């Protein structure tokens, strides 16, 4: 279930955001929400012509471009930003100039601006979590380095460990200074069972997915890059380069979890999911 009237309520929301005083010392007030809300935020589009990289053909995937959303969870005890998408530096530039990977990227709005539309600024975000350390998920991570970063060691190490790439280390210098809480296994973010970071290694060693239990929508698992295309799931295909990684076991774990919790799976990069999703400033609850 989603609200489609959010834009009209922005003024009201700004009032409520300012009125609450439950934040830890030194942080702006938390939103006064009685339950959990989940926002799907446009963080760019990746132009891709290569479904073969995922064990699929053009017939399996008629439109092989990728959506690249970010997600914001509003919880009575704080806010969690999951992934930060393509860098805002790509906004307004031609696809052919934005070539960090695949055939190019298209970015029409900034994450900062999308958050402002729902009355949220970076200092209000309690926790930052990244599905993994690849460029299309960490693009704006520096802007949220004031949050507590719920990090897994393999992903921290690939960005900032002794063998980290110098360019990555330099590009994300602010994130390197973030307050870090190192997490392992499945992590209960707010301590009430409503939001879990699920360990799902394979695509990257420290890859994770996000579970959110919503009152009206029910349980949702946001895949991260556990899958890229819906056809991988329906046709049972694993990207060739991930067949010998943890991906098959992580997929089995998540599929079992979905069954056990009667949850739905959202594949963030899958356009067929993204096109039907309710986008920010509306939300799921
Ligand atoms: Zn990705």
XYZ file of C-alpha atoms and ligand atoms in Angstrom:
286
model
C 0.000 0.000 0.000
C 1.380 3.405 -0.823
C 0.387 6.982 -0.409
C 0.115 9.035 -3.556
C -0.737 12.275 -1.828
C 2.608 12.827 -0.217
C 3.537 15.814 -2.358
C 0.444 17.658 -1.179
C 1.365 16.926 2.425
C 4.922 18.131 2.283
C 4.163 21.315 4.144
C 2.426 19.351 6.892
C 5.299 16.914 7.047
C 7.872 19.654 7.391
C 5.881 20.833 10.418
C 5.898 17.328 11.964
C 9.553 16.789 11.269
C 10.319 19.968 13.139
C 7.923 19.224 15.989
C 9.351 15.918 17.166
C 12.179 15.819 19.684
C 13.185 12.165 19.958
C 16.605 12.459 18.317
C 19.826 11.607 20.096
C 21.706 14.633 21.425
C 23.115 16.861 18.742
C 21.054 15.501 15.852
C 18.061 17.210 14.229
C 14.643 15.934 15.365
C 13.524 12.580 14.031
C 10.332 12.335 11.978
C 7.202 11.685 13.994
C 6.125 8.472 12.286
C 4.094 5.879 14.148
C 5.185 2.986 11.941
C 7.845 2.256 9.356
C 7.923 3.968 5.963
C 9.970 2.989 2.945
C 10.823 5.414 0.145
C 12.054 4.305 -3.309
C 14.269 7.085 -4.662
C 15.431 7.579 -8.255
C 19.231 7.497 -8.096
C 19.854 7.132 -11.838
C 19.663 4.766 -14.797
C 22.450 2.599 -16.211
C 22.428 1.998 -19.949
C 23.319 -1.646 -20.550
C 23.367 -3.760 -23.685
C 24.887 -6.840 -22.089
C 22.390 -9.292 -20.561
C 24.893 -12.018 -21.541
C 26.978 -10.951 -18.544
C 24.146 -12.302 -16.410
C 23.625 -15.567 -18.259
C 20.690 -14.154 -20.281
C 19.917 -13.180 -23.876
C 18.247 -10.107 -25.377
C 15.151 -12.290 -25.851
C 15.104 -12.982 -22.091
C 15.513 -9.282 -21.278
C 13.814 -7.044 -23.861
C 15.027 -3.858 -22.106
C 18.432 -4.570 -20.538
C 18.973 -1.111 -18.995
C 19.151 -0.950 -15.206
C 17.315 1.221 -12.731
C 19.535 2.269 -9.831
C 17.369 3.301 -6.878
C 18.284 4.354 -3.359
C 16.014 3.529 -0.408
C 15.167 5.482 2.710
C 13.612 3.805 5.752
C 11.870 6.084 8.237
C 11.452 4.393 11.586
C 10.296 5.911 14.875
C 13.834 5.341 16.201
C 15.719 6.849 13.276
C 16.344 6.809 9.554
C 18.353 4.419 7.409
C 19.635 5.265 3.919
C 20.323 2.101 1.913
C 22.607 2.757 -1.077
C 23.476 6.158 -2.519
C 23.235 5.457 -6.256
C 25.087 7.129 -9.084
C 27.088 10.194 -8.159
C 25.186 13.469 -8.314
C 28.102 14.812 -10.392
C 26.522 12.984 -13.353
C 23.307 15.021 -13.237
C 22.572 16.828 -16.471
C 25.535 15.361 -18.368
C 25.100 13.396 -21.599
C 24.991 9.607 -21.239
C 28.129 9.314 -23.344
C 30.080 11.472 -20.858
C 28.843 9.396 -17.909
C 30.701 6.193 -18.603
C 31.705 4.659 -15.300
C 30.556 1.266 -16.532
C 28.392 -0.409 -19.168
C 27.253 1.892 -22.000
C 26.697 4.997 -19.877
C 24.586 6.474 -17.117
C 21.670 8.874 -17.035
C 20.999 10.937 -13.937
C 18.302 13.574 -13.847
C 18.013 14.430 -10.141
C 20.314 14.618 -7.139
C 19.860 12.375 -4.111
C 20.142 15.470 -1.951
C 17.259 17.083 -3.863
C 15.123 13.931 -3.722
C 15.584 13.801 0.055
C 14.812 17.521 0.378
C 11.499 16.853 -1.368
C 10.477 14.699 1.596
C 11.856 17.098 4.187
C 15.029 15.127 4.901
C 18.559 16.494 5.110
C 21.759 14.480 5.518
C 22.216 15.231 9.260
C 18.777 13.704 9.937
C 19.878 10.286 8.644
C 20.898 8.062 11.538
C 22.398 5.150 9.612
C 23.996 4.651 6.212
C 24.192 1.130 4.765
C 25.483 0.121 1.337
C 24.465 -3.107 -0.355
C 28.108 -3.293 -1.457
C 30.992 -1.090 -2.528
C 30.453 -0.887 -6.315
C 30.298 2.581 -7.930
C 26.566 2.469 -8.730
C 25.723 2.019 -5.020
C 28.183 4.326 -3.296
C 28.133 7.358 -5.637
C 27.029 9.907 -3.043
C 28.227 8.130 0.097
C 30.496 11.038 1.105
C 27.424 13.242 1.594
C 26.121 10.892 4.326
C 29.387 10.391 6.196
C 27.844 12.185 9.185
C 25.593 9.150 9.712
C 26.745 5.975 11.413
C 27.934 3.661 8.627
C 26.758 0.077 9.222
C 29.648 -1.530 7.380
C 30.820 -5.060 6.675
C 34.558 -5.539 6.834
C 35.096 -6.878 3.278
C 33.381 -3.820 1.796
C 35.176 -1.428 4.122
C 38.477 -3.071 3.219
C 37.930 -2.878 -0.528
C 37.404 0.881 -0.196
C 39.812 1.779 2.605
C 41.825 -1.294 3.670
C 45.560 -1.739 3.135
C 45.084 -2.973 -0.454
C 42.416 -0.431 -1.437
C 42.627 1.348 -4.762
C 44.139 4.811 -4.251
C 41.541 6.532 -6.465
C 38.660 4.980 -4.533
C 40.283 5.930 -1.250
C 40.691 9.525 -2.456
C 37.211 9.783 -4.005
C 35.520 8.645 -0.795
C 37.770 10.425 1.681
C 34.802 11.806 3.650
C 33.209 8.365 4.033
C 36.506 7.059 5.398
C 36.022 9.441 8.334
C 32.463 8.268 9.126
C 31.562 6.772 12.489
C 31.567 3.054 11.700
C 29.678 0.195 13.280
C 31.062 -3.044 11.881
C 28.314 -5.611 11.442
C 28.249 -9.339 10.695
C 25.520 -11.835 9.857
C 21.932 -10.576 9.816
C 21.729 -7.257 11.641
C 18.617 -5.863 13.335
C 19.029 -2.129 12.623
C 16.545 -0.648 15.109
C 16.410 -3.580 17.536
C 12.710 -4.340 17.046
C 12.810 -6.881 14.202
C 11.328 -4.506 11.615
C 14.477 -3.704 9.609
C 17.276 -6.197 8.976
C 20.439 -6.030 6.920
C 20.667 -9.582 5.569
C 24.111 -10.911 4.809
C 24.049 -12.137 1.178
C 27.672 -12.522 0.027
C 28.635 -13.465 -3.522
C 28.348 -10.514 -5.906
C 30.744 -8.976 -3.421
C 32.109 -10.683 -0.361
C 30.376 -8.220 1.975
C 27.176 -7.907 -0.043
C 23.928 -7.392 1.882
C 20.204 -7.131 1.194
C 17.632 -5.157 3.178
C 14.478 -6.515 4.820
C 11.769 -4.079 5.874
C 8.566 -5.167 7.590
C 5.763 -2.748 6.694
C 2.343 -2.629 8.344
C 0.258 -2.423 5.171
C 2.618 -3.591 2.415
C 3.958 -6.548 4.396
C 7.546 -7.749 4.282
C 9.874 -6.516 1.539
C 13.407 -7.649 0.747
C 15.471 -5.255 -1.361
C 17.871 -7.480 -3.251
C 20.891 -5.255 -3.749
C 22.801 -6.976 -6.569
C 21.861 -10.492 -5.478
C 19.921 -10.356 -8.763
C 20.067 -7.732 -11.533
C 17.283 -8.870 -13.875
C 13.971 -10.520 -12.943
C 14.679 -13.165 -15.605
C 17.660 -14.417 -13.572
C 15.184 -15.410 -10.896
C 12.383 -16.732 -13.095
C 14.763 -18.699 -15.378
C 17.125 -19.778 -12.584
C 20.243 -18.212 -14.129
C 23.336 -17.192 -12.194
C 25.855 -14.786 -13.797
C 28.770 -16.957 -15.007
C 31.311 -15.015 -12.957
C 29.278 -15.561 -9.774
C 28.624 -19.278 -10.093
C 31.614 -20.167 -7.933
C 30.941 -17.413 -5.383
C 28.504 -17.226 -2.487
C 25.683 -16.035 -4.779
C 23.869 -19.401 -5.202
C 23.854 -19.992 -1.414
C 22.823 -16.399 -0.701
C 19.968 -16.660 -3.197
C 18.778 -19.843 -1.513
C 18.978 -18.183 1.885
C 16.998 -15.145 0.728
C 14.394 -17.249 -1.106
C 13.899 -19.296 2.095
C 13.596 -16.064 4.055
C 10.989 -14.719 1.618
C 8.908 -17.882 2.012
C 9.235 -17.939 5.785
C 8.232 -14.294 6.182
C 5.771 -14.164 3.241
C 7.778 -11.250 1.884
C 8.140 -9.903 -1.643
C 11.476 -9.387 -3.391
C 12.327 -6.075 -5.000
C 15.198 -6.302 -7.496
C 16.528 -2.752 -7.499
C 18.227 -2.908 -10.902
C 15.225 -4.562 -12.622
C 13.330 -2.031 -14.737
C 10.220 -4.223 -14.803
C 10.017 -3.879 -11.011
C 11.154 -0.255 -10.884
C 8.692 1.031 -13.476
C 5.773 -0.196 -11.368
C 7.199 0.933 -8.030
C 5.806 3.896 -6.112
C 8.574 6.460 -6.093
C 9.517 9.161 -3.594
C 8.033 11.577 -2.471
C 5.295 8.933 -2.071
C 6.090 5.966 0.116
C 5.242 2.435 1.174
C 4.063 1.734 4.694
Zn 24.646 -2.571 -8.963
